[in-house]
Amino acid sequence: MSEAKARATLSTLKPLVLPGEPRQVSKIVQRLLALYPGKGDQPDSVAEDWVRILKDEPLASIWAAYEKVIRRPGTFAPSPGDFLAEVRMHSSMVNRLRLSISDRT
């Protein structure tokens, strides 16, 4: 990969590691909780706990985990810890890719 291509790719990857605002995270959490019977009717504190756990994670990784979860067969909602593990797996992959490209420049 040329240095110019590497810089362009790194520029594209940079936004993928930025955390979202709590309101952005909350929208994804609300969508997730609404998918499962009885989960959408939880007290606000449940969604607030999810947001508190996820707020420092990259927004792109939260969205990627949401997309993965909604495509998974089954009817059980993930626990916040299971969802966080998915988020961190995606985030780790993005960071490894960024480091790999950075090492080439």
PDB file of C-alpha atoms in Angstrom:
ATOM      1  CA  MET A   1       0.000   0.000   0.000  1.00  0.00           C
ATOM      2  CA  SER A   2       1.393   3.380  -0.936  1.00  0.00           C
ATOM      3  CA  GLU A   3       1.987   5.987   1.747  1.00  0.00           C
ATOM      4  CA  ALA A   4      -0.745   8.204   0.291  1.00  0.00           C
ATOM      5  CA  LYS A   5      -3.213   5.305   0.288  1.00  0.00           C
ATOM      6  CA  ALA A   6      -2.229   4.436   3.877  1.00  0.00           C
ATOM      7  CA  ARG A   7      -2.823   8.046   4.990  1.00  0.00           C
ATOM      8  CA  ALA A   8      -6.199   8.084   3.257  1.00  0.00           C
ATOM      9  CA  THR A   9      -7.177   4.803   4.879  1.00  0.00           C
ATOM     10  CA  LEU A  10      -6.082   6.021   8.310  1.00  0.00           C
ATOM     11  CA  SER A  11      -8.114   9.172   7.766  1.00  0.00           C
ATOM     12  CA  THR A  12     -11.151   7.012   7.009  1.00  0.00           C
ATOM     13  CA  LEU A  13     -10.575   4.841  10.092  1.00  0.00           C
ATOM     14  CA  LYS A  14     -10.045   7.751  12.494  1.00  0.00           C
ATOM     15  CA  PRO A  15     -13.771   8.526  13.000  1.00  0.00           C
ATOM     16  CA  LEU A  16     -14.403   4.857  13.797  1.00  0.00           C
ATOM     17  CA  VAL A  17     -12.592   5.162  17.120  1.00  0.00           C
ATOM     18  CA  LEU A  18     -14.392   8.272  18.376  1.00  0.00           C
ATOM     19  CA  PRO A  19     -16.859   7.881  21.245  1.00  0.00           C
ATOM     20  CA  GLY A  20     -20.355   9.117  20.687  1.00  0.00           C
ATOM     21  CA  GLU A  21     -22.316  11.574  22.725  1.00  0.00           C
ATOM     22  CA  PRO A  22     -24.498  10.014  25.432  1.00  0.00           C
ATOM     23  CA  ARG A  23     -27.629  10.916  23.463  1.00  0.00           C
ATOM     24  CA  GLN A  24     -26.306   9.024  20.399  1.00  0.00           C
ATOM     25  CA  VAL A  25     -25.477   5.990  22.521  1.00  0.00           C
ATOM     26  CA  SER A  26     -28.893   6.230  24.165  1.00  0.00           C
ATOM     27  CA  LYS A  27     -30.664   6.069  20.791  1.00  0.00           C
ATOM     28  CA  ILE A  28     -28.903   2.820  19.929  1.00  0.00           C
ATOM     29  CA  VAL A  29     -29.637   1.385  23.395  1.00  0.00           C
ATOM     30  CA  GLN A  30     -33.319   2.338  23.119  1.00  0.00           C
ATOM     31  CA  ARG A  31     -33.533   0.605  19.739  1.00  0.00           C
ATOM     32  CA  LEU A  32     -31.890  -2.503  21.155  1.00  0.00           C
ATOM     33  CA  LEU A  33     -34.093  -2.667  24.244  1.00  0.00           C
ATOM     34  CA  ALA A  34     -37.226  -2.149  22.131  1.00  0.00           C
ATOM     35  CA  LEU A  35     -36.461  -5.310  20.118  1.00  0.00           C
ATOM     36  CA  TYR A  36     -37.035  -7.700  23.000  1.00  0.00           C
ATOM     37  CA  PRO A  37     -40.400  -8.360  24.642  1.00  0.00           C
ATOM     38  CA  GLY A  38     -40.620  -6.594  27.967  1.00  0.00           C
ATOM     39  CA  LYS A  39     -37.217  -4.910  27.596  1.00  0.00           C
ATOM     40  CA  GLY A  40     -38.601  -1.685  26.147  1.00  0.00           C
ATOM     41  CA  ASP A  41     -40.768  -1.202  29.238  1.00  0.00           C
ATOM     42  CA  GLN A  42     -37.800  -1.154  31.610  1.00  0.00           C
ATOM     43  CA  PRO A  43     -37.304   1.817  33.916  1.00  0.00           C
ATOM     44  CA  ASP A  44     -35.152   4.614  32.528  1.00  0.00           C
ATOM     45  CA  SER A  45     -32.402   3.526  34.897  1.00  0.00           C
ATOM     46  CA  VAL A  46     -31.832   0.368  32.821  1.00  0.00           C
ATOM     47  CA  ALA A  47     -31.122   2.354  29.657  1.00  0.00           C
ATOM     48  CA  GLU A  48     -29.038   4.783  31.714  1.00  0.00           C
ATOM     49  CA  ASP A  49     -26.915   1.869  32.962  1.00  0.00           C
ATOM     50  CA  TRP A  50     -26.337   0.702  29.391  1.00  0.00           C
ATOM     51  CA  VAL A  51     -25.366   4.223  28.326  1.00  0.00           C
ATOM     52  CA  ARG A  52     -23.045   4.601  31.319  1.00  0.00           C
ATOM     53  CA  ILE A  53     -21.306   1.344  30.401  1.00  0.00           C
ATOM     54  CA  LEU A  54     -21.029   2.177  26.694  1.00  0.00           C
ATOM     55  CA  LYS A  55     -20.472   5.954  26.664  1.00  0.00           C
ATOM     56  CA  ASP A  56     -16.672   5.816  26.394  1.00  0.00           C
ATOM     57  CA  GLU A  57     -16.670   3.217  23.625  1.00  0.00           C
ATOM     58  CA  PRO A  58     -16.433   4.141  19.931  1.00  0.00           C
ATOM     59  CA  LEU A  59     -19.850   4.922  18.497  1.00  0.00           C
ATOM     60  CA  ALA A  60     -19.085   2.980  15.316  1.00  0.00           C
ATOM     61  CA  SER A  61     -18.307  -0.103  17.399  1.00  0.00           C
ATOM     62  CA  ILE A  62     -21.549   0.266  19.365  1.00  0.00           C
ATOM     63  CA  TRP A  63     -23.464   0.482  16.116  1.00  0.00           C
ATOM     64  CA  ALA A  64     -21.586  -2.523  14.677  1.00  0.00           C
ATOM     65  CA  ALA A  65     -22.398  -4.574  17.791  1.00  0.00           C
ATOM     66  CA  TYR A  66     -26.052  -3.562  17.521  1.00  0.00           C
ATOM     67  CA  GLU A  67     -26.133  -4.663  13.871  1.00  0.00           C
ATOM     68  CA  LYS A  68     -24.518  -7.987  14.790  1.00  0.00           C
ATOM     69  CA  VAL A  69     -26.915  -8.627  17.664  1.00  0.00           C
ATOM     70  CA  ILE A  70     -30.061  -7.924  15.646  1.00  0.00           C
ATOM     71  CA  ARG A  71     -28.970 -10.416  12.991  1.00  0.00           C
ATOM     72  CA  ARG A  72     -28.224 -13.183  15.489  1.00  0.00           C
ATOM     73  CA  PRO A  73     -30.907 -15.883  15.661  1.00  0.00           C
ATOM     74  CA  GLY A  74     -32.713 -16.227  18.958  1.00  0.00           C
ATOM     75  CA  THR A  75     -35.026 -14.211  21.127  1.00  0.00           C
ATOM     76  CA  PHE A  76     -32.886 -13.442  24.162  1.00  0.00           C
ATOM     77  CA  ALA A  77     -31.556  -9.955  24.726  1.00  0.00           C
ATOM     78  CA  PRO A  78     -27.833  -9.670  25.335  1.00  0.00           C
ATOM     79  CA  SER A  79     -26.676  -8.622  28.764  1.00  0.00           C
ATOM     80  CA  PRO A  80     -24.852  -5.299  28.948  1.00  0.00           C
ATOM     81  CA  GLY A  81     -21.629  -7.259  29.500  1.00  0.00           C
ATOM     82  CA  ASP A  82     -22.199  -9.444  26.429  1.00  0.00           C
ATOM     83  CA  PHE A  83     -22.961  -6.388  24.329  1.00  0.00           C
ATOM     84  CA  LEU A  84     -19.909  -4.564  25.679  1.00  0.00           C
ATOM     85  CA  ALA A  85     -17.763  -7.575  24.707  1.00  0.00           C
ATOM     86  CA  GLU A  86     -19.078  -7.310  21.130  1.00  0.00           C
ATOM     87  CA  VAL A  87     -18.353  -3.577  21.107  1.00  0.00           C
ATOM     88  CA  ARG A  88     -14.811  -4.094  22.349  1.00  0.00           C
ATOM     89  CA  MET A  89     -14.168  -6.897  19.866  1.00  0.00           C
ATOM     90  CA  HIS A  90     -15.078  -4.568  16.999  1.00  0.00           C
ATOM     91  CA  SER A  91     -13.106  -1.687  18.486  1.00  0.00           C
ATOM     92  CA  SER A  92     -10.068  -3.916  18.930  1.00  0.00           C
ATOM     93  CA  MET A  93     -10.265  -5.012  15.293  1.00  0.00           C
ATOM     94  CA  VAL A  94     -10.393  -1.399  14.111  1.00  0.00           C
ATOM     95  CA  ASN A  95      -7.442  -0.486  16.334  1.00  0.00           C
ATOM     96  CA  ARG A  96      -5.377  -3.446  15.092  1.00  0.00           C
ATOM     97  CA  LEU A  97      -6.091  -2.393  11.513  1.00  0.00           C
ATOM     98  CA  ARG A  98      -5.082   1.200  12.269  1.00  0.00           C
ATOM     99  CA  LEU A  99      -1.848   0.062  13.934  1.00  0.00           C
ATOM    100  CA  SER A 100      -1.065  -2.258  11.053  1.00  0.00           C
ATOM    101  CA  ILE A 101      -1.454   0.538   8.542  1.00  0.00           C
ATOM    102  CA  SER A 102       0.409   3.030  10.748  1.00  0.00           C
ATOM    103  CA  ASP A 103       3.382   0.658  10.942  1.00  0.00           C
ATOM    104  CA  ARG A 104       3.643   0.740   7.148  1.00  0.00           C
ATOM    105  CA  THR A 105       3.881   4.511   6.895  1.00  0.00           C
TER     106      THR A 105
END
